[in-house]
XYZ file of C-alpha atoms in Angstrom:
757
model
C 67.149 44.129 -83.764
C 67.745 43.681 -87.576
C 65.225 44.799 -89.795
C 64.891 43.571 -93.261
C 62.462 44.703 -95.993
C 61.162 41.029 -95.685
C 60.261 41.797 -91.832
C 59.285 45.102 -92.385
C 56.858 43.867 -95.102
C 55.397 41.246 -92.825
C 54.940 43.691 -89.915
C 53.031 46.090 -91.760
C 51.018 43.262 -93.350
C 50.342 42.362 -89.855
C 49.564 45.766 -88.617
C 46.933 46.394 -91.325
C 49.187 45.669 -94.757
C 49.325 49.232 -95.737
C 53.040 49.048 -97.342
C 52.014 46.095 -98.604
C 48.784 47.471 -99.889
C 50.633 50.395 -101.137
C 53.565 48.737 -102.676
C 51.568 46.047 -104.504
C 48.838 48.529 -105.914
C 48.306 48.536 -109.703
C 49.907 51.218 -111.564
C 48.596 52.939 -114.606
C 50.899 54.317 -117.524
C 50.190 56.791 -119.809
C 51.162 55.690 -123.419
C 54.779 56.126 -124.071
C 54.383 56.567 -127.644
C 54.523 59.740 -129.504
C 52.719 60.581 -132.736
C 53.972 62.147 -135.932
C 51.791 64.196 -138.174
C 48.948 61.867 -139.564
C 49.633 59.078 -136.803
C 46.912 58.285 -134.307
C 48.039 56.172 -130.932
C 46.220 53.175 -129.833
C 47.205 52.675 -126.206
C 50.855 51.724 -125.502
C 51.361 49.096 -128.358
C 50.275 50.679 -131.668
C 49.688 53.855 -133.938
C 47.333 53.961 -137.199
C 47.922 56.416 -139.475
C 45.880 58.344 -142.363
C 47.712 56.256 -144.578
C 46.568 52.947 -143.083
C 50.182 52.219 -141.962
C 50.090 50.593 -138.331
C 53.083 51.198 -136.621
C 53.768 48.661 -133.477
C 55.802 49.219 -130.760
C 58.229 46.205 -129.926
C 59.923 46.490 -126.348
C 62.434 43.618 -127.158
C 65.965 43.801 -128.495
C 65.879 42.564 -132.284
C 69.107 40.613 -132.078
C 68.746 38.175 -135.169
C 65.560 35.980 -133.231
C 62.847 37.956 -135.035
C 60.819 39.465 -132.638
C 60.466 42.460 -134.657
C 58.332 40.003 -136.828
C 56.894 37.777 -134.330
C 55.202 40.559 -131.753
C 53.872 42.538 -134.698
C 52.927 39.484 -136.277
C 50.222 38.947 -133.371
C 49.296 42.595 -133.238
C 48.176 42.192 -137.125
C 46.275 38.783 -136.658
C 44.429 40.104 -133.667
C 43.463 43.378 -135.305
C 42.623 42.088 -138.761
C 45.650 44.139 -140.495
C 47.185 43.320 -143.706
C 50.549 42.359 -143.284
C 51.953 44.699 -145.716
C 50.663 47.718 -143.670
C 52.581 46.762 -140.642
C 55.747 48.725 -139.540
C 57.912 48.552 -136.423
C 59.644 50.876 -134.374
C 61.641 50.420 -130.882
C 59.266 50.998 -127.579
C 60.742 53.391 -125.428
C 61.260 52.352 -121.930
C 58.432 52.519 -119.829
C 56.770 50.574 -117.121
C 53.942 49.686 -119.725
C 56.329 46.988 -121.064
C 57.334 45.373 -118.001
C 58.647 41.752 -118.442
C 56.757 40.191 -115.735
C 57.859 36.453 -116.047
C 61.330 37.465 -116.072
C 61.123 39.484 -113.000
C 59.258 36.453 -111.320
C 62.086 34.218 -112.868
C 64.927 36.267 -111.643
C 63.167 37.487 -108.079
C 66.170 36.047 -106.587
C 68.920 38.300 -108.079
C 66.982 41.557 -108.026
C 65.842 40.879 -104.046
C 65.742 37.562 -102.842
C 63.955 39.050 -99.407
C 61.001 39.504 -101.326
C 60.215 36.098 -102.508
C 58.192 33.364 -100.805
C 55.162 34.606 -99.224
C 53.028 32.722 -101.624
C 52.872 32.082 -105.349
C 50.264 35.051 -105.621
C 52.117 37.418 -103.808
C 55.226 36.646 -105.778
C 53.268 37.428 -108.677
C 52.141 40.580 -107.455
C 55.590 41.669 -106.125
C 57.491 40.630 -109.504
C 54.706 42.543 -111.775
C 55.302 45.676 -108.964
C 58.828 45.682 -109.619
C 59.156 45.137 -113.138
C 56.369 47.717 -113.837
C 58.165 50.424 -111.259
C 61.545 49.910 -112.322
C 60.657 49.789 -116.411
C 62.051 46.678 -116.449
C 61.832 45.034 -119.895
C 64.803 42.846 -120.785
C 65.084 40.475 -123.487
C 66.215 37.242 -121.769
C 65.533 33.426 -120.918
C 62.919 32.975 -123.838
C 60.310 35.120 -122.075
C 59.001 37.252 -124.788
C 55.925 35.486 -125.867
C 55.104 34.884 -122.354
C 55.496 38.150 -121.263
C 53.989 40.101 -124.701
C 51.345 38.089 -126.445
C 48.745 39.017 -124.473
C 49.277 42.427 -123.766
C 49.497 42.725 -127.690
C 46.577 40.711 -128.474
C 44.535 42.998 -126.014
C 46.182 46.366 -127.452
C 44.967 45.105 -130.963
C 41.876 43.727 -129.976
C 40.658 47.046 -128.410
C 41.921 49.061 -131.656
C 39.840 46.751 -133.598
C 36.882 47.304 -131.378
C 37.511 51.155 -131.657
C 37.597 50.948 -135.483
C 34.506 48.945 -135.859
C 32.760 50.950 -133.336
C 33.633 54.307 -135.681
C 32.797 52.632 -138.665
C 29.347 51.128 -137.124
C 28.434 54.891 -136.073
C 28.265 55.976 -139.785
C 26.859 53.145 -140.928
C 23.925 53.131 -138.362
C 24.668 49.414 -137.355
C 26.014 47.747 -134.419
C 29.908 47.335 -134.195
C 29.722 43.912 -132.929
C 27.846 43.076 -136.576
C 31.154 44.597 -138.129
C 34.080 42.567 -139.736
C 37.471 43.430 -139.387
C 40.017 41.859 -141.941
C 42.688 42.543 -144.566
C 42.929 46.419 -143.033
C 39.560 47.070 -143.522
C 36.427 47.374 -141.687
C 33.363 45.621 -143.169
C 29.594 45.416 -143.003
C 27.783 43.836 -146.171
C 28.822 45.690 -148.956
C 30.065 48.808 -147.074
C 33.783 49.055 -146.241
C 36.420 51.418 -144.565
C 39.790 51.665 -144.327
C 41.888 51.686 -141.270
C 43.272 55.309 -142.361
C 39.784 56.520 -143.014
C 38.719 55.628 -139.359
C 42.026 55.991 -137.423
C 41.448 59.713 -136.459
C 37.893 59.729 -135.159
C 38.254 56.036 -133.565
C 41.207 57.097 -131.426
C 38.895 58.804 -129.364
C 36.916 56.046 -128.524
C 37.311 54.830 -125.169
C 38.282 51.095 -125.304
C 36.486 48.288 -124.334
C 37.018 46.304 -120.858
C 37.532 43.539 -121.678
C 39.055 43.523 -125.311
C 36.976 41.327 -127.576
C 39.899 39.046 -128.317
C 39.504 36.716 -131.329
C 38.152 32.918 -130.166
C 41.553 31.483 -131.194
C 45.343 32.645 -130.761
C 47.469 32.716 -133.526
C 48.728 29.750 -134.643
C 50.795 28.015 -137.716
C 50.709 24.347 -138.377
C 53.950 22.350 -138.306
C 55.399 21.236 -141.881
C 57.079 18.061 -142.579
C 60.654 18.245 -142.337
C 61.725 18.313 -146.183
C 58.872 20.769 -146.833
C 59.744 24.711 -147.249
C 56.558 26.480 -147.471
C 56.676 30.290 -147.966
C 56.144 32.094 -144.390
C 52.615 33.654 -144.233
C 54.433 36.502 -142.407
C 57.754 37.075 -144.016
C 60.463 38.570 -141.673
C 60.125 42.730 -141.397
C 63.693 43.011 -140.927
C 65.241 40.607 -143.592
C 64.891 43.017 -146.978
C 67.132 45.776 -145.093
C 69.420 43.691 -143.613
C 69.962 42.053 -147.171
C 70.507 45.506 -148.904
C 72.404 46.927 -145.858
C 70.084 49.722 -145.209
C 69.366 48.318 -141.740
C 70.639 50.298 -139.300
C 72.667 48.993 -136.117
C 74.522 50.945 -133.125
C 77.224 51.281 -135.252
C 75.328 53.033 -138.130
C 74.260 55.892 -136.209
C 75.837 59.509 -137.187
C 75.529 62.957 -135.458
C 76.837 66.189 -136.478
C 80.659 66.594 -135.499
C 80.797 63.014 -134.094
C 83.957 61.456 -133.444
C 84.863 57.680 -132.964
C 86.491 56.324 -130.063
C 88.610 53.219 -129.647
C 89.330 51.385 -126.013
C 91.778 49.216 -124.471
C 90.897 47.030 -121.129
C 93.275 45.554 -118.904
C 93.792 42.044 -118.650
C 91.170 40.158 -116.596
C 91.785 40.042 -112.755
C 91.360 43.441 -111.188
C 93.488 45.498 -113.861
C 94.522 49.019 -113.393
C 95.830 51.374 -115.877
C 99.619 51.875 -115.186
C 100.836 54.198 -117.917
C 101.006 55.165 -121.628
C 102.871 57.026 -123.858
C 100.787 60.057 -125.411
C 103.629 60.899 -127.782
C 102.975 57.589 -129.572
C 100.239 58.891 -131.325
C 102.062 61.945 -132.717
C 101.535 62.443 -136.244
C 98.104 60.409 -136.541
C 95.927 62.835 -138.330
C 92.252 63.304 -136.584
C 92.721 62.792 -132.974
C 90.305 64.355 -130.974
C 90.797 63.453 -127.307
C 92.389 60.971 -124.925
C 90.105 59.679 -121.967
C 92.076 58.060 -119.600
C 90.099 55.818 -117.087
C 91.189 53.762 -113.654
C 90.866 50.688 -115.777
C 90.895 51.589 -119.617
C 92.528 54.257 -121.767
C 90.227 55.322 -124.674
C 91.007 57.404 -127.983
C 88.528 59.685 -130.262
C 89.621 60.296 -133.684
C 87.682 61.477 -136.806
C 87.891 57.743 -137.879
C 87.894 54.630 -135.700
C 90.901 53.139 -137.516
C 93.015 56.304 -136.797
C 91.666 56.045 -132.868
C 92.479 52.366 -133.146
C 96.232 52.985 -134.652
C 96.945 55.832 -131.774
C 95.437 53.765 -129.146
C 98.107 51.101 -130.054
C 100.749 53.535 -130.706
C 100.526 54.606 -127.101
C 101.187 51.068 -125.800
C 99.062 51.170 -122.483
C 100.361 49.403 -119.688
C 98.358 47.375 -117.109
C 99.136 46.418 -113.287
C 96.874 43.005 -112.670
C 96.613 42.307 -108.888
C 95.304 38.617 -110.141
C 95.851 37.585 -113.396
C 93.652 34.560 -114.512
C 94.857 31.415 -116.348
C 92.845 28.610 -117.852
C 95.182 26.360 -115.911
C 94.069 28.472 -112.652
C 90.644 27.695 -113.467
C 91.064 24.425 -113.939
C 92.779 23.616 -110.771
C 90.015 25.545 -108.862
C 87.442 23.753 -110.371
C 89.037 20.495 -109.545
C 89.715 21.380 -105.979
C 86.059 22.497 -105.519
C 84.300 19.282 -107.392
C 86.253 16.790 -105.072
C 86.696 18.944 -101.751
C 84.063 21.785 -102.231
C 81.193 22.058 -100.062
C 78.218 20.988 -101.510
C 74.429 22.397 -101.431
C 71.396 20.679 -102.193
C 69.849 22.479 -105.005
C 67.218 19.714 -105.900
C 65.894 16.608 -104.612
C 63.310 14.137 -106.477
C 61.895 11.013 -105.469
C 63.981 9.531 -102.623
C 66.460 12.020 -103.308
C 69.870 11.496 -101.223
C 68.346 8.867 -99.149
C 67.900 6.569 -102.293
C 71.488 6.437 -103.377
C 73.245 3.980 -101.133
C 75.897 2.865 -103.630
C 77.568 4.233 -106.811
C 77.491 1.439 -109.479
C 79.006 3.836 -112.082
C 80.544 7.319 -111.764
C 81.823 9.713 -114.477
C 82.913 12.758 -114.725
C 82.577 15.820 -117.272
C 84.550 19.277 -117.534
C 82.736 22.100 -119.289
C 85.263 24.971 -120.620
C 84.048 28.760 -120.665
C 81.809 29.409 -123.797
C 81.979 32.806 -125.218
C 79.168 34.627 -127.065
C 81.293 36.096 -129.554
C 78.375 38.138 -131.445
C 79.048 39.527 -134.959
C 78.805 42.837 -133.962
C 81.216 44.088 -131.016
C 79.888 46.103 -128.482
C 78.761 49.631 -129.885
C 77.302 52.432 -128.519
C 76.906 56.206 -129.671
C 76.400 59.364 -127.007
C 76.158 63.014 -126.976
C 76.373 65.014 -123.823
C 75.153 68.401 -123.674
C 73.625 70.736 -120.762
C 73.525 67.913 -118.212
C 71.794 65.670 -120.532
C 73.058 62.340 -121.818
C 71.407 60.912 -125.333
C 72.553 57.365 -125.793
C 72.043 55.160 -128.873
C 72.651 51.284 -128.261
C 71.812 47.735 -128.673
C 70.980 46.617 -124.946
C 68.987 43.659 -123.692
C 68.413 45.685 -120.618
C 67.409 49.302 -121.251
C 66.631 50.565 -118.066
C 69.452 49.016 -116.397
C 72.019 50.371 -119.152
C 70.120 53.661 -118.731
C 70.727 53.899 -114.928
C 74.427 52.585 -115.184
C 75.353 55.413 -117.340
C 73.545 58.153 -115.192
C 75.269 56.965 -112.190
C 78.570 56.897 -114.264
C 78.564 60.490 -114.939
C 76.220 61.624 -111.776
C 73.185 62.727 -113.477
C 69.559 61.650 -112.889
C 68.265 58.660 -114.997
C 65.424 61.064 -116.306
C 68.331 62.735 -117.734
C 69.304 60.075 -119.845
C 67.587 59.314 -122.902
C 67.784 55.955 -124.466
C 67.157 55.230 -127.742
C 67.272 51.428 -128.431
C 69.137 49.872 -131.564
C 69.121 46.682 -132.718
C 72.154 44.314 -132.346
C 74.087 41.907 -134.868
C 73.677 38.940 -132.508
C 73.973 39.113 -128.818
C 73.356 35.444 -127.410
C 73.149 37.550 -123.707
C 76.196 39.590 -124.045
C 74.229 42.713 -124.070
C 72.867 42.059 -120.944
C 75.974 43.785 -119.827
C 76.315 47.368 -119.676
C 80.017 48.191 -119.538
C 80.153 50.118 -122.891
C 77.201 52.325 -121.699
C 79.252 53.214 -118.710
C 82.328 53.873 -121.132
C 80.266 55.801 -123.842
C 78.942 58.105 -120.771
C 82.348 58.785 -119.332
C 84.052 59.499 -122.806
C 81.203 61.581 -124.062
C 81.126 63.722 -120.902
C 84.946 64.351 -121.166
C 85.036 65.073 -124.838
C 81.999 67.381 -125.117
C 80.974 66.346 -128.114
C 79.120 63.469 -129.988
C 81.112 60.126 -130.155
C 80.703 56.493 -131.168
C 82.395 53.766 -129.176
C 83.360 50.272 -130.703
C 85.327 47.698 -129.131
C 87.692 45.668 -130.978
C 87.689 41.990 -131.472
C 90.219 41.876 -128.795
C 88.327 43.759 -126.396
C 85.281 42.005 -126.697
C 86.675 38.858 -125.563
C 88.665 40.128 -122.901
C 85.965 42.116 -121.494
C 83.218 39.619 -121.961
C 81.625 37.503 -119.620
C 81.312 33.901 -120.797
C 79.155 31.079 -119.724
C 80.533 29.844 -116.296
C 82.677 26.638 -117.140
C 81.493 23.455 -114.820
C 83.103 20.291 -113.907
C 80.475 17.852 -113.221
C 80.326 14.377 -110.971
C 77.745 12.091 -111.952
C 76.920 8.765 -110.140
C 74.173 6.256 -110.606
C 73.020 3.446 -108.667
C 71.855 0.659 -111.019
C 69.188 -2.047 -110.505
C 70.723 -5.604 -109.478
C 69.329 -7.379 -112.383
C 72.172 -5.967 -114.583
C 69.834 -4.388 -117.244
C 71.262 -1.160 -116.458
C 68.149 0.832 -114.921
C 68.866 3.771 -113.043
C 67.475 3.336 -109.426
C 68.932 6.398 -108.029
C 71.320 9.327 -109.415
C 73.481 11.944 -107.983
C 74.433 15.231 -109.743
C 77.127 16.994 -107.962
C 78.155 20.443 -110.064
C 81.248 22.986 -109.386
C 80.758 26.065 -110.859
C 80.352 29.895 -109.957
C 77.167 31.359 -108.755
C 77.091 32.948 -111.911
C 73.599 34.056 -112.279
C 73.725 35.585 -108.626
C 76.667 37.164 -109.938
C 75.129 38.487 -112.944
C 72.195 39.598 -110.791
C 74.641 41.670 -108.789
C 76.104 43.610 -111.743
C 72.587 44.125 -113.539
C 70.957 45.144 -110.625
C 73.154 46.058 -108.194
C 75.303 47.944 -110.374
C 78.782 46.267 -108.945
C 81.717 46.012 -110.409
C 82.919 42.443 -111.688
C 85.213 41.708 -108.998
C 82.616 43.193 -106.259
C 79.908 41.151 -107.880
C 82.090 37.954 -107.025
C 83.304 38.786 -103.515
C 79.254 39.087 -102.678
C 78.340 35.826 -104.390
C 81.526 33.631 -104.067
C 80.078 31.130 -101.596
C 76.278 31.147 -102.100
C 74.180 28.030 -103.949
C 72.901 29.217 -107.217
C 70.072 27.209 -108.677
C 69.494 28.881 -111.449
C 73.178 28.457 -112.097
C 72.653 24.819 -112.108
C 69.432 24.558 -114.235
C 69.101 21.401 -116.273
C 70.440 19.349 -113.445
C 67.272 17.497 -112.808
C 66.954 14.940 -115.552
C 63.887 14.835 -117.739
C 63.751 11.046 -117.010
C 61.325 9.538 -114.663
C 64.034 8.376 -111.864
C 63.411 6.831 -108.119
C 65.994 8.904 -106.334
C 67.834 12.366 -107.866
C 69.957 14.346 -105.831
C 71.528 17.608 -107.563
C 74.206 19.358 -105.513
C 75.983 22.744 -106.283
C 79.549 23.135 -104.942
C 79.933 27.154 -105.409
C 83.286 27.657 -106.876
C 85.465 30.780 -107.395
C 87.390 30.784 -110.188
C 88.145 34.288 -110.162
C 86.863 35.192 -113.977
C 83.851 37.149 -114.161
C 81.057 34.925 -115.747
C 77.543 35.678 -117.157
C 75.109 34.685 -119.294
C 75.598 33.009 -122.959
C 72.866 30.980 -125.139
C 71.592 27.891 -123.448
C 73.389 29.121 -120.000
C 73.508 26.603 -117.559
C 71.596 24.114 -119.514
C 74.418 23.781 -121.934
C 76.790 21.754 -119.168
C 74.208 20.022 -117.315
C 72.303 18.446 -120.480
C 75.639 17.868 -121.910
C 76.960 16.027 -118.671
C 73.355 14.014 -118.567
C 73.053 12.945 -121.860
C 76.439 11.599 -122.177
C 76.036 9.856 -118.900
C 72.726 8.039 -119.881
C 74.662 7.000 -123.112
C 77.501 5.844 -121.122
C 75.203 3.475 -118.739
C 73.182 2.469 -122.131
C 76.657 1.245 -123.643
C 78.347 -0.421 -120.877
C 75.051 -2.493 -120.318
C 74.332 -3.201 -124.123
C 71.269 -1.214 -124.103
C 69.994 0.321 -127.431
C 70.399 4.083 -126.303
C 66.941 5.103 -127.808
C 64.805 2.411 -126.131
C 66.892 2.962 -123.043
C 65.626 6.630 -122.952
C 62.088 5.723 -123.978
C 61.690 3.407 -120.972
C 62.468 6.074 -118.295
C 60.361 8.772 -119.935
C 57.024 7.499 -118.828
C 56.420 10.912 -117.161
C 56.825 12.890 -120.368
C 55.159 11.388 -123.255
C 56.059 14.725 -125.102
C 59.704 14.434 -124.856
C 59.405 10.462 -125.921
C 57.276 11.642 -128.901
C 60.293 13.772 -129.906
C 62.687 11.159 -129.628
C 60.846 8.705 -131.864
C 60.099 11.530 -134.665
C 64.091 12.172 -134.603
C 64.954 8.781 -134.833
C 62.291 8.370 -137.691
C 63.960 11.529 -139.265
C 67.760 10.319 -139.355
C 66.737 6.563 -140.147
C 68.235 5.343 -136.580
C 70.006 2.354 -136.744
C 70.214 1.847 -133.100
C 73.678 3.454 -132.574
C 75.532 0.300 -133.080
C 79.429 0.612 -133.085
C 80.580 2.300 -136.292
C 77.351 3.480 -137.156
C 77.987 7.239 -136.532
C 74.592 7.915 -134.872
C 74.080 9.487 -131.848
C 71.229 10.506 -130.039
C 70.114 13.190 -127.135
C 67.205 15.034 -125.937
C 66.529 17.970 -123.997
C 63.864 19.835 -121.972
C 64.187 23.833 -120.974
C 61.620 25.027 -118.767
C 59.229 23.329 -116.515
C 55.465 22.539 -116.673
C 53.638 22.649 -120.043
C 55.334 25.726 -120.809
C 58.727 23.784 -121.442
C 60.268 23.399 -124.502
C 61.487 19.973 -125.735
C 63.951 18.728 -128.459
C 65.449 15.289 -129.657
C 68.366 15.338 -131.768
C 70.482 12.479 -133.806
C 73.722 13.520 -134.647
C 75.263 11.387 -137.883
C 79.091 11.196 -137.962
C 81.321 9.915 -140.563
C 84.934 9.363 -141.216
C 86.352 11.372 -143.794
C 89.808 12.387 -145.367
C 89.976 15.129 -142.775
C 88.871 12.634 -139.822
C 85.468 12.220 -138.426
C 82.795 14.968 -139.492
C 79.173 15.692 -138.663
C 76.999 15.246 -141.730
C 73.643 15.288 -140.400
C 71.133 16.673 -137.394
C 67.971 15.464 -137.242
C 65.858 17.184 -134.808
C 61.920 17.014 -133.560
C 61.002 19.771 -131.638
C 58.014 20.313 -129.461
C 57.402 24.105 -128.358
C 53.639 24.055 -127.906
C 51.592 26.200 -130.174
C 53.568 27.562 -132.974
C 53.229 31.456 -133.859
C 55.714 31.559 -136.758
C 56.894 28.320 -138.289
C 59.486 29.920 -140.147
C 61.125 31.964 -137.132
C 61.022 29.104 -135.005
C 62.941 26.974 -137.493
C 65.267 29.496 -138.223
C 66.040 29.597 -134.281
C 66.456 25.749 -134.214
C 68.590 25.925 -136.889
C 70.880 28.679 -135.603
C 71.059 27.034 -132.024
C 72.032 23.892 -133.833
C 75.224 25.793 -135.481
C 76.019 27.488 -132.126
C 75.927 23.816 -130.571
C 78.256 22.555 -133.220
C 80.815 25.624 -132.321
C 80.433 24.825 -128.425
C 81.079 21.195 -129.298
C 83.824 21.160 -132.114
C 85.258 24.446 -131.564
C 88.144 25.689 -129.726
C 88.300 26.651 -126.119
C 89.804 30.255 -125.443
C 93.103 29.988 -123.348
C 93.595 32.660 -121.013
C 96.988 33.491 -119.693
C 97.636 36.298 -117.735
C 94.320 37.581 -117.910
C 94.203 37.692 -121.978
C 93.058 35.215 -124.557
C 96.467 33.410 -126.104
C 95.033 34.218 -129.415
C 92.569 36.918 -130.070
C 89.688 37.304 -132.699
C 87.181 35.111 -133.137
C 89.336 33.035 -135.148
C 90.748 31.558 -132.304
C 87.285 30.091 -131.231
C 87.105 27.840 -134.279
C 83.531 28.662 -135.006
C 81.881 26.595 -137.683
C 81.557 27.994 -141.540
C 79.186 27.401 -143.889
C 81.194 24.394 -144.840
C 81.261 23.155 -141.595
C 77.319 23.087 -141.331
C 75.932 19.331 -142.014
C 72.608 18.915 -143.208
C 69.532 19.540 -140.968
C 66.266 17.876 -140.846
C 63.974 19.650 -138.746
C 60.164 19.083 -137.697
C 57.966 20.540 -135.303
C 55.472 18.284 -133.493
C 51.961 19.390 -133.469
C 50.837 20.443 -129.771
C 48.290 22.579 -127.790
C 50.306 23.456 -125.185
C 51.161 27.036 -124.738
C 54.175 28.613 -126.766
C 57.641 27.717 -125.590
C 61.072 29.822 -126.628
C 63.029 27.670 -129.386
C 65.956 29.907 -129.110
C 68.149 27.884 -126.733
C 67.231 24.289 -127.759
C 69.507 23.554 -130.694
C 72.329 25.060 -128.576
C 72.075 22.443 -125.792
C 70.995 19.330 -127.382
C 73.651 19.275 -130.078
C 76.994 19.047 -128.088
C 75.645 15.580 -126.516
C 74.264 14.292 -129.528
C 77.763 14.962 -131.340
C 79.557 13.872 -128.810
C 77.466 10.414 -128.644
C 77.955 10.500 -132.508
C 81.443 10.455 -132.345
C 81.736 7.890 -129.957
C 79.777 5.580 -131.974
C 81.778 6.404 -134.708
C 85.332 6.217 -132.937
C 84.895 4.348 -129.970
C 86.304 7.185 -128.151
C 83.958 9.112 -125.219
C 85.149 12.482 -124.902
C 83.762 13.974 -121.669
C 84.898 17.918 -122.121
C 83.627 20.518 -123.757
C 84.587 21.573 -126.555
C 85.212 17.927 -127.664
C 88.385 18.361 -129.069
C 90.114 20.125 -126.178
C 92.591 18.044 -125.697
C 92.692 16.321 -129.241
C 91.643 12.721 -130.005
């Protein structure tokens, strides 16, 4: 008889549930924070010093999205602190900071056999997994969902403790005290946080914590109003003056710098190199040879890179990958591969009796290309590894580094560093493994930095997808959609990524284990937001040989591009105005309908008539009241250099807004990212390496390419949703529809200019 974890748990439950009860029993965690002289710890989230400084622990990677402002803002609001007294430190890896919503969302990636008992059981299992595995990854827009409540509760408890100490001094009830602007007050009496902190820290926190009646909230501003932020970004001044410290800024005594060369994609192995080529280059500190890469360390990174180039490492590649091969495989899978039903709504597949209009859309791999290439610093001494690294999944990076050099995870100290951008690239931990091996081999502190070439070669791009959309239309000829079928040929990218992140598998092994499996997370966004009588979504798992992963927008990018382009094509064919056509199908989502109406007003929508140069698109990311929504109108004009996008007008509903300024920055950044996806260059692979290396090959937008942006948020009482990916997924279809309006050409491949016009 085959014994599975699921069967074991179910059997144990039937026999008394002892295993389940033990495994799901809530665990308590001591505070992981350490206090320096004058600091006093209030739980796992904050410290208050005798000078009144409140230090907030942030367990999420700061990668430009402003999380080191957002979570401290929540603490400051609930605590009653003055924003000027707030400081930040990276939280250590601990089960106290478990990202439970993300663990639940990714349950199929870490162990699908645990899922499905019931919603309540899934919640318990996800909680226990996240806590026991110290899983606090930064991904999928879950930061607020995971950490707003714990931050509020910790701050409320600390506020009560400060009030209790003040009340005991004044002989009043602590509930009568007010806490604001860094002081506890009662009538004419007042005491600062610094005066009270030492004694207050000894109090037992009240249970439950006395939360303020209303959560933190900021009102949305009109699109053309720039108000001064109530909570300016904490990281901004140091980023402006250059004092902000990234992973590449770490300096240790006797440290050397390493560069590395990876082989082409496709099971490459190091075949040889010329060690004499580096003769004469000063400051060399060592050569580290691995099965799949070669690294050189020197007293400067440039010397190491120069020596590495002079040594001319050679690789043999078993299965070199080319872009032409990927396209051919996707074409074959789309037309002849085995399809798996991912989702059905309404009448599902039975509702589609014929196809009145069908279109095919192709989306190339999309690379994250963050400003800061992979960088890490390590020191290996006496069987212990100290690791300074920017990582979105710190415990998984720590575990991978420990396994690489054969030591216990508890012998790895990971110091989280911020990232100069990530777009999900730092969910991968290859450089953590490499720096651990290099540090052990050299026996001295070393900093590893990937070159731009190696960042692209080693990157795991967003999976390419070939999509076939078909619709059955109403017989009255007005283009109304009776049924829609969406067939997606794409790698099972989420499952593949999960095998690397949680299973520590190599890219090749991860592809091999998941190649034929359907993957709902690789098809997110494929169920349209429109109220249609019948929808069928099918996934054709495609083995393309190229390791793929997560990049901003993830699968929502290809699916929303295809759906919003397809809706526009149906409207154009039946001479329906694109906005009203969409509105007629949004009876089930009035919030998205409101976004469409407001975006049209912001843009001065003229109906998207021929040659108007206006294109419209909308998107919904997530499900239920927590879903984020956006509508965007792109305006394109003919100019001397061809057609240019001159304006993007967007209306956004992200529920309750915690920080308006940061939310707007996220939408603006996402729109620029989407412009790069829409109008940039595809990265062509030949023999497993990019035909042109360096970020310039991607044709990313410059400041001169960025159009005017008008962004407005809609007031909402819904729970807060993440704005980070909205702009990235809505801009490409809006731009594609605008280019069609301006030129009459329908571009169905991303990037839009992949094959020219």
